[in-house]
Each structure stands twice: as structure tokens, then as C-alpha cells.
């Protein structure tokens, strides 16, 4: 299927005229254009074809992503001093060889080439390694002068029309570095899975409160506190990438990535955000551009995802033979600002009886992205339709005795009309075996999805699994228990644990294991199986066991 490229635009809470819309787009595009980093290297820079390194330049490891039937994306960044300006690299283009082989010893080399590590991209590289055989494991590495990277392990997806027995994946999100050790990533590195689906908050732009800081020693704290500039965002990503357990999880499996808010700012909406620092819109646009650029530089993303004047494409589509199709969604760039905020405020809040959350036209996805998803779902001929997005779709508001309802306006509860329309579309089109996969809310959730939540007369049309955070703190379990009792479509909810979900998809069922450990996650914390669920093909809604 042809991918849709969406132009990043701010959506007003109510429709604008065509002229006003064009004026708004032009104004913000001009601001973003000033922040664009050119994708083409500056050929006037010095070139180092055979560099000599006195220290390991591969301190941030290697990674792969976006497994397609004939290709994967390979990533690394040259940074012998990763926390220093420019990573300790000269202002020069540096030659970097890459190799893909059928065996770990690289005796059966399949693909190889040379790329230039560009200082404008923090000497990061991404290689579109194509011409590969579908549905098999590959090994890859990089060579720069006298330095050889660690060996990574990746895999290609099965051919699009291939019969497939199973798909195994990990669902994970929310890894605040200061709030715990990456014990779950250590376990993920050792699993026999096909890929990791990461649904957001890969880094945190902000430091956490001292009472929540688990890695309290100096190297465990975020460098530079709050990130604003491109060097600060680069430093933040490098700080996370230095963690050996996170490196191991990237080295072992390809990753498919969505994002949420903390890669930029908490609860930001499109081109608006940053309540904490009261940044004017133009300044926030600059911060967002820096954050997007650093995100692109440090993750295995495709070449056509380079940030530009229109923002950065994150929505995508993947197939796993005839068994499954996965859509990853962007819930940040195209959304309307949250409802019922005070003037000039953009973050999400808990609100009683906020009628505007159900106002017509309000969107979390944007009309173009929602239409792209609906067309894909309606046209899919694969058994399982998986939707990877950043938060919990099932409602989790709390009622009061006087009939009011407390909702969190940044989540899907704040965009109730669009949620109902999407789930109603799935029901009306009789699209079977849709499973929504999310993160963000720092709790393990299994839920059933209806066009009219909580109404037993409204049929269940899809299933939902939300993975708790890998390290980030969650709400008290007592509060979570109240939420679950008030929302009967939530079948399971635990907010007092950290971890991930492991899914195995077959023609007959989708099976989910919730892995967890207690908060806070300490260096020697032990993971355990918290719960098991399954979804039978043709029968929406998770079942326990």
C-alpha cells in the first residue's frame, strides 16, 4: 500500500476557513523552515576516509528497525566522547562501512557499502539495507577506520503473500532514565521475538522530582536538566543510549517506533505546548524542531523521515505475511489542543464535565491520518489488524454522585467523538480481529472496545492491550482499582508495576503475557508474569488465561 505523507499542521478546535487555514499553515511552516537541518552532507567539509580512533567510537551501540520483506534500517552514531560537544568527533565527513551477513562470523556476506557520517547529523548514519531475503535472521556491523562496532542481530519480515505460522513481538514504552534501571530491556534482549514495538516516551525531556529519582548518583541524573537546544536533546539521547541494557535490546531485535510527548514536551499538541516554561509559540516551534532532529539522529528511522518544514513523518504500515498488518500512528503532530484549558494553556488536565471533549471535529489523529488508517483497515485482507499508538483508547474517567465525570483531556477521553467514529467505523465495516496496542499511562491494561463505551447494547468491536511503563512511576493501585470499577470495559489494570507485554499472534488467536516487576525498578529487580490473556480470532475482546 502506498504510504500517505501528511503535512504537519496545527488543527484549531473548530474548523477554519480555507483562507485562514492556508495563512496559519504558511506562518508555522516559515518558522519550521528556519530550523531545518539539510539532509544532504556539506561536501565542502574535510573528509576522513580512513579515520584512526584512539577510543571506541561506537559507544552508543548499534540498532536496526523497520523490518520489511526485503530490507531493514541499520543505525549507529560515531561518538567516542558521547557527552562532549559533537560527541568528540571532528567537523568532518567520516567514511563508515556497513555489512550484512547470513552468519555472525560474517563469512557469508550478503550486502555491504559505505556511507558518510555527517556532523550535521551528529555523525549518525542510517542505512537502508535492501535486496535481502524475506523472513530470516541477519547479522550486521559497521567499520570506521580501525574501529569495528558490536554485531547486531536483525530480521526481515516475511513476504507479503507468505503463509506465516506466528508473529512474536514486545510492546513497551515510557523509560524515564532517572526513575529506574532498565531491567526489562535486559530481559527483552534475551527473548526470541520478531521485533519490539515501542509506543512512545523513549526519552524524557524533563528531570523527575527528587522523591522519584532512583538513579540518584551523578551519572544517573539527566544532564542539563530540562532540554531546550539541539545539543541538549542530543546529550539526552546519548545518555539513554549509554545504558548497556538498552543497547542490548536494540542490538538483539529490530524496533518499530511510535512516539508520544516526552520526546519533546509533556502533553504538547501539534505546534503548541510547554506550559511549564511559558514558551511563546515561535520558541516552542524551535524546541520541537531540535527535539525531532535529535530523535531522528538516534533511532533506526527511514531516510524519508528526516525532519523538515512540515515536521516529521512517524505514521507507517508494516506487514507480517498474510498473518498480520500493523499501523503505527502519530498522536501528537496533528491533534487539536486539549479541551477546556485556560487561555494560553495547552497541556492535558483532569476536568469535571468538560463538554468540549465531545465537540464535533475535535481530533487526536487529524483527518488525513484517520482516513489513511480507516482505508487501510477496510482494505486489509490479513487476519490480524494491529494498531500501534501512544496511549489508552478505552475510557478511564471517574464518575461523581452528582452525575459529573472526571476525564483526562490529553488522552482519548479528551477526543471522545473521534474515538467513537473510529470504533463505529470498525463495527459498521465488520472489520474483524482489530487489536489496539498502546502505552503512555504507566499501567498494564486489557480492555474491550465499543463505539459506545460501557454500554452493553453496543457490541465489542476490538481488543486493547496497554503496556505499563518500563521504569516511569504510575498512579496508586487504589486509584486504579476505582477507575476499573467505574469502567466495566477495562478487564484488567495494574498501575503499581513496571514492565512490558509479550504477544504471540497465530491464525487462531493472539496471546498476551504481561511481564512486570515492582516500582521502583532496582538493578537486581526480578521480572515475573503478572497475567495472561488471549483474543480468539473472530471474537473481539480479551479473555483471561
PDB file of N, CA, C and O in Angstrom, residues 6 197-200 256-260 295 313-318 326-334 364-366 368-374 377 386-391 393 412 418 422 436-437:
ATOM      1  N   UNK A   6       1.707  13.149   5.381  1.00  0.00           N
ATOM      2  CA  UNK A   6       0.819  14.171   5.932  1.00  0.00           C
ATOM      3  C   UNK A   6       1.625  15.426   6.215  1.00  0.00           C
ATOM      4  O   UNK A   6       2.697  15.365   6.805  1.00  0.00           O
ATOM      5  N   UNK A 197       7.886  -3.306  19.491  1.00  0.00           N
ATOM      6  CA  UNK A 197       7.023  -2.174  19.153  1.00  0.00           C
ATOM      7  C   UNK A 197       7.066  -1.209  20.331  1.00  0.00           C
ATOM      8  O   UNK A 197       6.550  -1.511  21.412  1.00  0.00           O
ATOM      9  N   UNK A 198       7.700  -0.055  20.119  1.00  0.00           N
ATOM     10  CA  UNK A 198       7.851   0.933  21.182  1.00  0.00           C
ATOM     11  C   UNK A 198       6.900   2.088  20.906  1.00  0.00           C
ATOM     12  O   UNK A 198       6.987   2.730  19.858  1.00  0.00           O
ATOM     13  N   UNK A 199       6.009   2.361  21.856  1.00  0.00           N
ATOM     14  CA  UNK A 199       4.918   3.306  21.594  1.00  0.00           C
ATOM     15  C   UNK A 199       5.076   4.653  22.298  1.00  0.00           C
ATOM     16  O   UNK A 199       4.089   5.337  22.544  1.00  0.00           O
ATOM     17  N   UNK A 200       6.311   5.057  22.585  1.00  0.00           N
ATOM     18  CA  UNK A 200       6.494   6.432  22.995  1.00  0.00           C
ATOM     19  C   UNK A 200       7.190   6.667  24.313  1.00  0.00           C
ATOM     20  O   UNK A 200       7.311   5.780  25.146  1.00  0.00           O
ATOM     21  N   UNK A 256      10.287  -1.140  15.913  1.00  0.00           N
ATOM     22  CA  UNK A 256       9.327  -0.288  15.211  1.00  0.00           C
ATOM     23  C   UNK A 256       8.867   0.756  16.215  1.00  0.00           C
ATOM     24  O   UNK A 256       8.449   0.411  17.329  1.00  0.00           O
ATOM     25  N   UNK A 257       8.946   2.024  15.836  1.00  0.00           N
ATOM     26  CA  UNK A 257       8.783   3.102  16.806  1.00  0.00           C
ATOM     27  C   UNK A 257       7.602   4.007  16.486  1.00  0.00           C
ATOM     28  O   UNK A 257       7.404   4.423  15.344  1.00  0.00           O
ATOM     29  N   UNK A 258       6.823   4.293  17.509  1.00  0.00           N
ATOM     30  CA  UNK A 258       5.910   5.432  17.519  1.00  0.00           C
ATOM     31  C   UNK A 258       6.457   6.397  18.566  1.00  0.00           C
ATOM     32  O   UNK A 258       7.399   6.072  19.284  1.00  0.00           O
ATOM     33  N   UNK A 259       5.882   7.574  18.685  1.00  0.00           N
ATOM     34  CA  UNK A 259       6.329   8.473  19.744  1.00  0.00           C
ATOM     35  C   UNK A 259       5.140   9.034  20.487  1.00  0.00           C
ATOM     36  O   UNK A 259       3.983   8.890  20.084  1.00  0.00           O
ATOM     37  N   UNK A 260       5.420   9.649  21.636  1.00  0.00           N
ATOM     38  CA  UNK A 260       4.366  10.331  22.383  1.00  0.00           C
ATOM     39  C   UNK A 260       4.828  11.761  22.649  1.00  0.00           C
ATOM     40  O   UNK A 260       5.285  12.428  21.733  1.00  0.00           O
ATOM     41  N   UNK A 295      15.876  13.127  17.837  1.00  0.00           N
ATOM     42  CA  UNK A 295      15.178  11.836  17.800  1.00  0.00           C
ATOM     43  C   UNK A 295      15.548  11.081  16.523  1.00  0.00           C
ATOM     44  O   UNK A 295      15.879   9.890  16.552  1.00  0.00           O
ATOM     45  N   UNK A 313       7.522  12.700   9.528  1.00  0.00           N
ATOM     46  CA  UNK A 313       6.557  11.604   9.363  1.00  0.00           C
ATOM     47  C   UNK A 313       6.875  10.474  10.339  1.00  0.00           C
ATOM     48  O   UNK A 313       7.977   9.953  10.364  1.00  0.00           O
ATOM     49  N   UNK A 314       5.868  10.081  11.122  1.00  0.00           N
ATOM     50  CA  UNK A 314       6.030   8.950  12.035  1.00  0.00           C
ATOM     51  C   UNK A 314       5.015   7.838  11.790  1.00  0.00           C
ATOM     52  O   UNK A 314       5.231   6.697  12.185  1.00  0.00           O
ATOM     53  N   UNK A 315       3.866   8.133  11.185  1.00  0.00           N
ATOM     54  CA  UNK A 315       2.885   7.083  10.918  1.00  0.00           C
ATOM     55  C   UNK A 315       3.442   6.144   9.851  1.00  0.00           C
ATOM     56  O   UNK A 315       4.184   6.565   8.961  1.00  0.00           O
ATOM     57  N   UNK A 316       3.099   4.873   9.932  1.00  0.00           N
ATOM     58  CA  UNK A 316       3.644   3.908   8.976  1.00  0.00           C
ATOM     59  C   UNK A 316       2.797   2.646   8.978  1.00  0.00           C
ATOM     60  O   UNK A 316       1.883   2.489   9.796  1.00  0.00           O
ATOM     61  N   UNK A 317       3.133   1.748   8.070  1.00  0.00           N
ATOM     62  CA  UNK A 317       2.412   0.484   7.923  1.00  0.00           C
ATOM     63  C   UNK A 317       3.413  -0.635   7.692  1.00  0.00           C
ATOM     64  O   UNK A 317       4.374  -0.480   6.937  1.00  0.00           O
ATOM     65  N   UNK A 318       3.187  -1.778   8.363  1.00  0.00           N
ATOM     66  CA  UNK A 318       4.055  -2.939   8.234  1.00  0.00           C
ATOM     67  C   UNK A 318       3.192  -4.182   8.054  1.00  0.00           C
ATOM     68  O   UNK A 318       2.058  -4.245   8.545  1.00  0.00           O
ATOM     69  N   UNK A 326       0.254  -4.086  10.637  1.00  0.00           N
ATOM     70  CA  UNK A 326       0.438  -3.160  11.745  1.00  0.00           C
ATOM     71  C   UNK A 326       0.491  -1.734  11.219  1.00  0.00           C
ATOM     72  O   UNK A 326       1.264  -1.434  10.311  1.00  0.00           O
ATOM     73  N   UNK A 327      -0.336  -0.869  11.809  1.00  0.00           N
ATOM     74  CA  UNK A 327      -0.277   0.566  11.538  1.00  0.00           C
ATOM     75  C   UNK A 327       0.256   1.259  12.781  1.00  0.00           C
ATOM     76  O   UNK A 327      -0.256   1.028  13.889  1.00  0.00           O
ATOM     77  N   UNK A 328       1.286   2.085  12.632  1.00  0.00           N
ATOM     78  CA  UNK A 328       1.756   2.901  13.747  1.00  0.00           C
ATOM     79  C   UNK A 328       1.263   4.329  13.521  1.00  0.00           C
ATOM     80  O   UNK A 328       1.365   4.865  12.418  1.00  0.00           O
ATOM     81  N   UNK A 329       0.737   4.939  14.577  1.00  0.00           N
ATOM     82  CA  UNK A 329       0.080   6.239  14.470  1.00  0.00           C
ATOM     83  C   UNK A 329       0.861   7.320  15.198  1.00  0.00           C
ATOM     84  O   UNK A 329       1.611   7.050  16.144  1.00  0.00           O
ATOM     85  N   UNK A 330       0.665   8.547  14.764  1.00  0.00           N
ATOM     86  CA  UNK A 330       1.253   9.730  15.371  1.00  0.00           C
ATOM     87  C   UNK A 330       0.133  10.498  16.064  1.00  0.00           C
ATOM     88  O   UNK A 330      -0.730  11.080  15.411  1.00  0.00           O
ATOM     89  N   UNK A 331       0.137  10.484  17.387  1.00  0.00           N
ATOM     90  CA  UNK A 331      -0.913  11.148  18.149  1.00  0.00           C
ATOM     91  C   UNK A 331      -0.538  12.533  18.632  1.00  0.00           C
ATOM     92  O   UNK A 331      -1.233  13.084  19.500  1.00  0.00           O
ATOM     93  N   UNK A 332       0.538  13.115  18.098  1.00  0.00           N
ATOM     94  CA  UNK A 332       0.996  14.413  18.589  1.00  0.00           C
ATOM     95  C   UNK A 332       0.982  15.527  17.550  1.00  0.00           C
ATOM     96  O   UNK A 332       0.545  16.636  17.832  1.00  0.00           O
ATOM     97  N   UNK A 333       1.475  15.269  16.345  1.00  0.00           N
ATOM     98  CA  UNK A 333       1.674  16.369  15.392  1.00  0.00           C
ATOM     99  C   UNK A 333       0.381  16.959  14.854  1.00  0.00           C
ATOM    100  O   UNK A 333       0.352  18.124  14.472  1.00  0.00           O
ATOM    101  N   UNK A 334      -0.675  16.168  14.793  1.00  0.00           N
ATOM    102  CA  UNK A 334      -1.865  16.598  14.054  1.00  0.00           C
ATOM    103  C   UNK A 334      -3.079  16.829  14.952  1.00  0.00           C
ATOM    104  O   UNK A 334      -4.171  17.081  14.460  1.00  0.00           O
ATOM    105  N   UNK A 364      -7.593  13.829  17.555  1.00  0.00           N
ATOM    106  CA  UNK A 364      -6.288  13.468  18.086  1.00  0.00           C
ATOM    107  C   UNK A 364      -5.337  13.055  16.956  1.00  0.00           C
ATOM    108  O   UNK A 364      -4.137  13.286  17.025  1.00  0.00           O
ATOM    109  N   UNK A 365      -5.894  12.461  15.904  1.00  0.00           N
ATOM    110  CA  UNK A 365      -5.085  11.944  14.798  1.00  0.00           C
ATOM    111  C   UNK A 365      -4.978  12.910  13.627  1.00  0.00           C
ATOM    112  O   UNK A 365      -4.025  12.814  12.837  1.00  0.00           O
ATOM    113  N   UNK A 366      -5.921  13.800  13.471  1.00  0.00           N
ATOM    114  CA  UNK A 366      -6.010  14.607  12.258  1.00  0.00           C
ATOM    115  C   UNK A 366      -6.790  13.842  11.204  1.00  0.00           C
ATOM    116  O   UNK A 366      -6.706  12.611  11.107  1.00  0.00           O
ATOM    117  N   UNK A 368      -6.573  13.528   7.934  1.00  0.00           N
ATOM    118  CA  UNK A 368      -5.856  12.773   6.893  1.00  0.00           C
ATOM    119  C   UNK A 368      -5.316  11.456   7.429  1.00  0.00           C
ATOM    120  O   UNK A 368      -5.418  10.409   6.780  1.00  0.00           O
ATOM    121  N   UNK A 369      -4.741  11.492   8.626  1.00  0.00           N
ATOM    122  CA  UNK A 369      -4.197  10.264   9.202  1.00  0.00           C
ATOM    123  C   UNK A 369      -5.305   9.276   9.545  1.00  0.00           C
ATOM    124  O   UNK A 369      -5.159   8.070   9.339  1.00  0.00           O
ATOM    125  N   UNK A 370      -6.422   9.772  10.088  1.00  0.00           N
ATOM    126  CA  UNK A 370      -7.539   8.888  10.413  1.00  0.00           C
ATOM    127  C   UNK A 370      -8.098   8.235   9.154  1.00  0.00           C
ATOM    128  O   UNK A 370      -8.399   7.031   9.139  1.00  0.00           O
ATOM    129  N   UNK A 371      -8.220   8.995   8.071  1.00  0.00           N
ATOM    130  CA  UNK A 371      -8.722   8.431   6.818  1.00  0.00           C
ATOM    131  C   UNK A 371      -7.758   7.377   6.272  1.00  0.00           C
ATOM    132  O   UNK A 371      -8.182   6.325   5.785  1.00  0.00           O
ATOM    133  N   UNK A 372      -6.463   7.657   6.344  1.00  0.00           N
ATOM    134  CA  UNK A 372      -5.439   6.683   5.929  1.00  0.00           C
ATOM    135  C   UNK A 372      -5.569   5.378   6.703  1.00  0.00           C
ATOM    136  O   UNK A 372      -5.506   4.285   6.132  1.00  0.00           O
ATOM    137  N   UNK A 373      -5.762   5.484   8.019  1.00  0.00           N
ATOM    138  CA  UNK A 373      -5.916   4.289   8.847  1.00  0.00           C
ATOM    139  C   UNK A 373      -7.191   3.538   8.485  1.00  0.00           C
ATOM    140  O   UNK A 373      -7.176   2.309   8.310  1.00  0.00           O
ATOM    141  N   UNK A 374      -8.303   4.249   8.365  1.00  0.00           N
ATOM    142  CA  UNK A 374      -9.578   3.584   8.072  1.00  0.00           C
ATOM    143  C   UNK A 374      -9.548   2.901   6.708  1.00  0.00           C
ATOM    144  O   UNK A 374     -10.053   1.774   6.559  1.00  0.00           O
ATOM    145  N   UNK A 377      -7.494  -0.285   7.187  1.00  0.00           N
ATOM    146  CA  UNK A 377      -8.232  -1.325   7.902  1.00  0.00           C
ATOM    147  C   UNK A 377      -9.282  -1.966   7.006  1.00  0.00           C
ATOM    148  O   UNK A 377      -9.424  -3.194   6.975  1.00  0.00           O
ATOM    149  N   UNK A 386      -3.376  -4.803  13.630  1.00  0.00           N
ATOM    150  CA  UNK A 386      -2.808  -4.241  14.852  1.00  0.00           C
ATOM    151  C   UNK A 386      -2.613  -2.737  14.678  1.00  0.00           C
ATOM    152  O   UNK A 386      -2.114  -2.289  13.644  1.00  0.00           O
ATOM    153  N   UNK A 387      -2.999  -1.974  15.678  1.00  0.00           N
ATOM    154  CA  UNK A 387      -2.862  -0.518  15.649  1.00  0.00           C
ATOM    155  C   UNK A 387      -1.947  -0.118  16.802  1.00  0.00           C
ATOM    156  O   UNK A 387      -2.319  -0.228  17.968  1.00  0.00           O
ATOM    157  N   UNK A 388      -0.744   0.321  16.481  1.00  0.00           N
ATOM    158  CA  UNK A 388       0.197   0.783  17.494  1.00  0.00           C
ATOM    159  C   UNK A 388       0.095   2.290  17.653  1.00  0.00           C
ATOM    160  O   UNK A 388       0.349   3.039  16.715  1.00  0.00           O
ATOM    161  N   UNK A 389      -0.307   2.739  18.842  1.00  0.00           N
ATOM    162  CA  UNK A 389      -0.450   4.174  19.101  1.00  0.00           C
ATOM    163  C   UNK A 389      -0.070   4.442  20.551  1.00  0.00           C
ATOM    164  O   UNK A 389       0.169   3.514  21.306  1.00  0.00           O
ATOM    165  N   UNK A 390      -0.018   5.696  20.935  1.00  0.00           N
ATOM    166  CA  UNK A 390       0.763   6.039  22.121  1.00  0.00           C
ATOM    167  C   UNK A 390       0.035   5.960  23.454  1.00  0.00           C
ATOM    168  O   UNK A 390       0.697   6.053  24.494  1.00  0.00           O
ATOM    169  N   UNK A 391      -1.275   5.782  23.496  1.00  0.00           N
ATOM    170  CA  UNK A 391      -1.936   5.879  24.789  1.00  0.00           C
ATOM    171  C   UNK A 391      -3.064   4.853  24.916  1.00  0.00           C
ATOM    172  O   UNK A 391      -3.157   3.917  24.124  1.00  0.00           O
ATOM    173  N   UNK A 393      -6.843   3.712  24.642  1.00  0.00           N
ATOM    174  CA  UNK A 393      -8.030   4.108  23.899  1.00  0.00           C
ATOM    175  C   UNK A 393      -9.306   3.912  24.717  1.00  0.00           C
ATOM    176  O   UNK A 393     -10.235   4.718  24.635  1.00  0.00           O
ATOM    177  N   UNK A 412      -7.457   9.714  24.929  1.00  0.00           N
ATOM    178  CA  UNK A 412      -8.597   9.519  24.035  1.00  0.00           C
ATOM    179  C   UNK A 412      -9.906   9.983  24.665  1.00  0.00           C
ATOM    180  O   UNK A 412     -10.847  10.349  23.954  1.00  0.00           O
ATOM    181  N   UNK A 418     -14.059  11.464  18.104  1.00  0.00           N
ATOM    182  CA  UNK A 418     -13.229  10.784  17.115  1.00  0.00           C
ATOM    183  C   UNK A 418     -13.057   9.306  17.475  1.00  0.00           C
ATOM    184  O   UNK A 418     -13.068   8.441  16.604  1.00  0.00           O
ATOM    185  N   UNK A 422     -14.115   6.234  14.995  1.00  0.00           N
ATOM    186  CA  UNK A 422     -13.186   5.204  14.551  1.00  0.00           C
ATOM    187  C   UNK A 422     -13.687   3.808  14.908  1.00  0.00           C
ATOM    188  O   UNK A 422     -13.717   2.900  14.062  1.00  0.00           O
ATOM    189  N   UNK A 436      -5.817  -2.918  19.384  1.00  0.00           N
ATOM    190  CA  UNK A 436      -5.152  -1.649  19.621  1.00  0.00           C
ATOM    191  C   UNK A 436      -4.079  -1.858  20.684  1.00  0.00           C
ATOM    192  O   UNK A 436      -4.348  -2.425  21.747  1.00  0.00           O
ATOM    193  N   UNK A 437      -2.861  -1.384  20.405  1.00  0.00           N
ATOM    194  CA  UNK A 437      -1.722  -1.556  21.304  1.00  0.00           C
ATOM    195  C   UNK A 437      -1.207  -0.182  21.708  1.00  0.00           C
ATOM    196  O   UNK A 437      -0.919   0.656  20.853  1.00  0.00           O
TER     197      UNK A 437
END
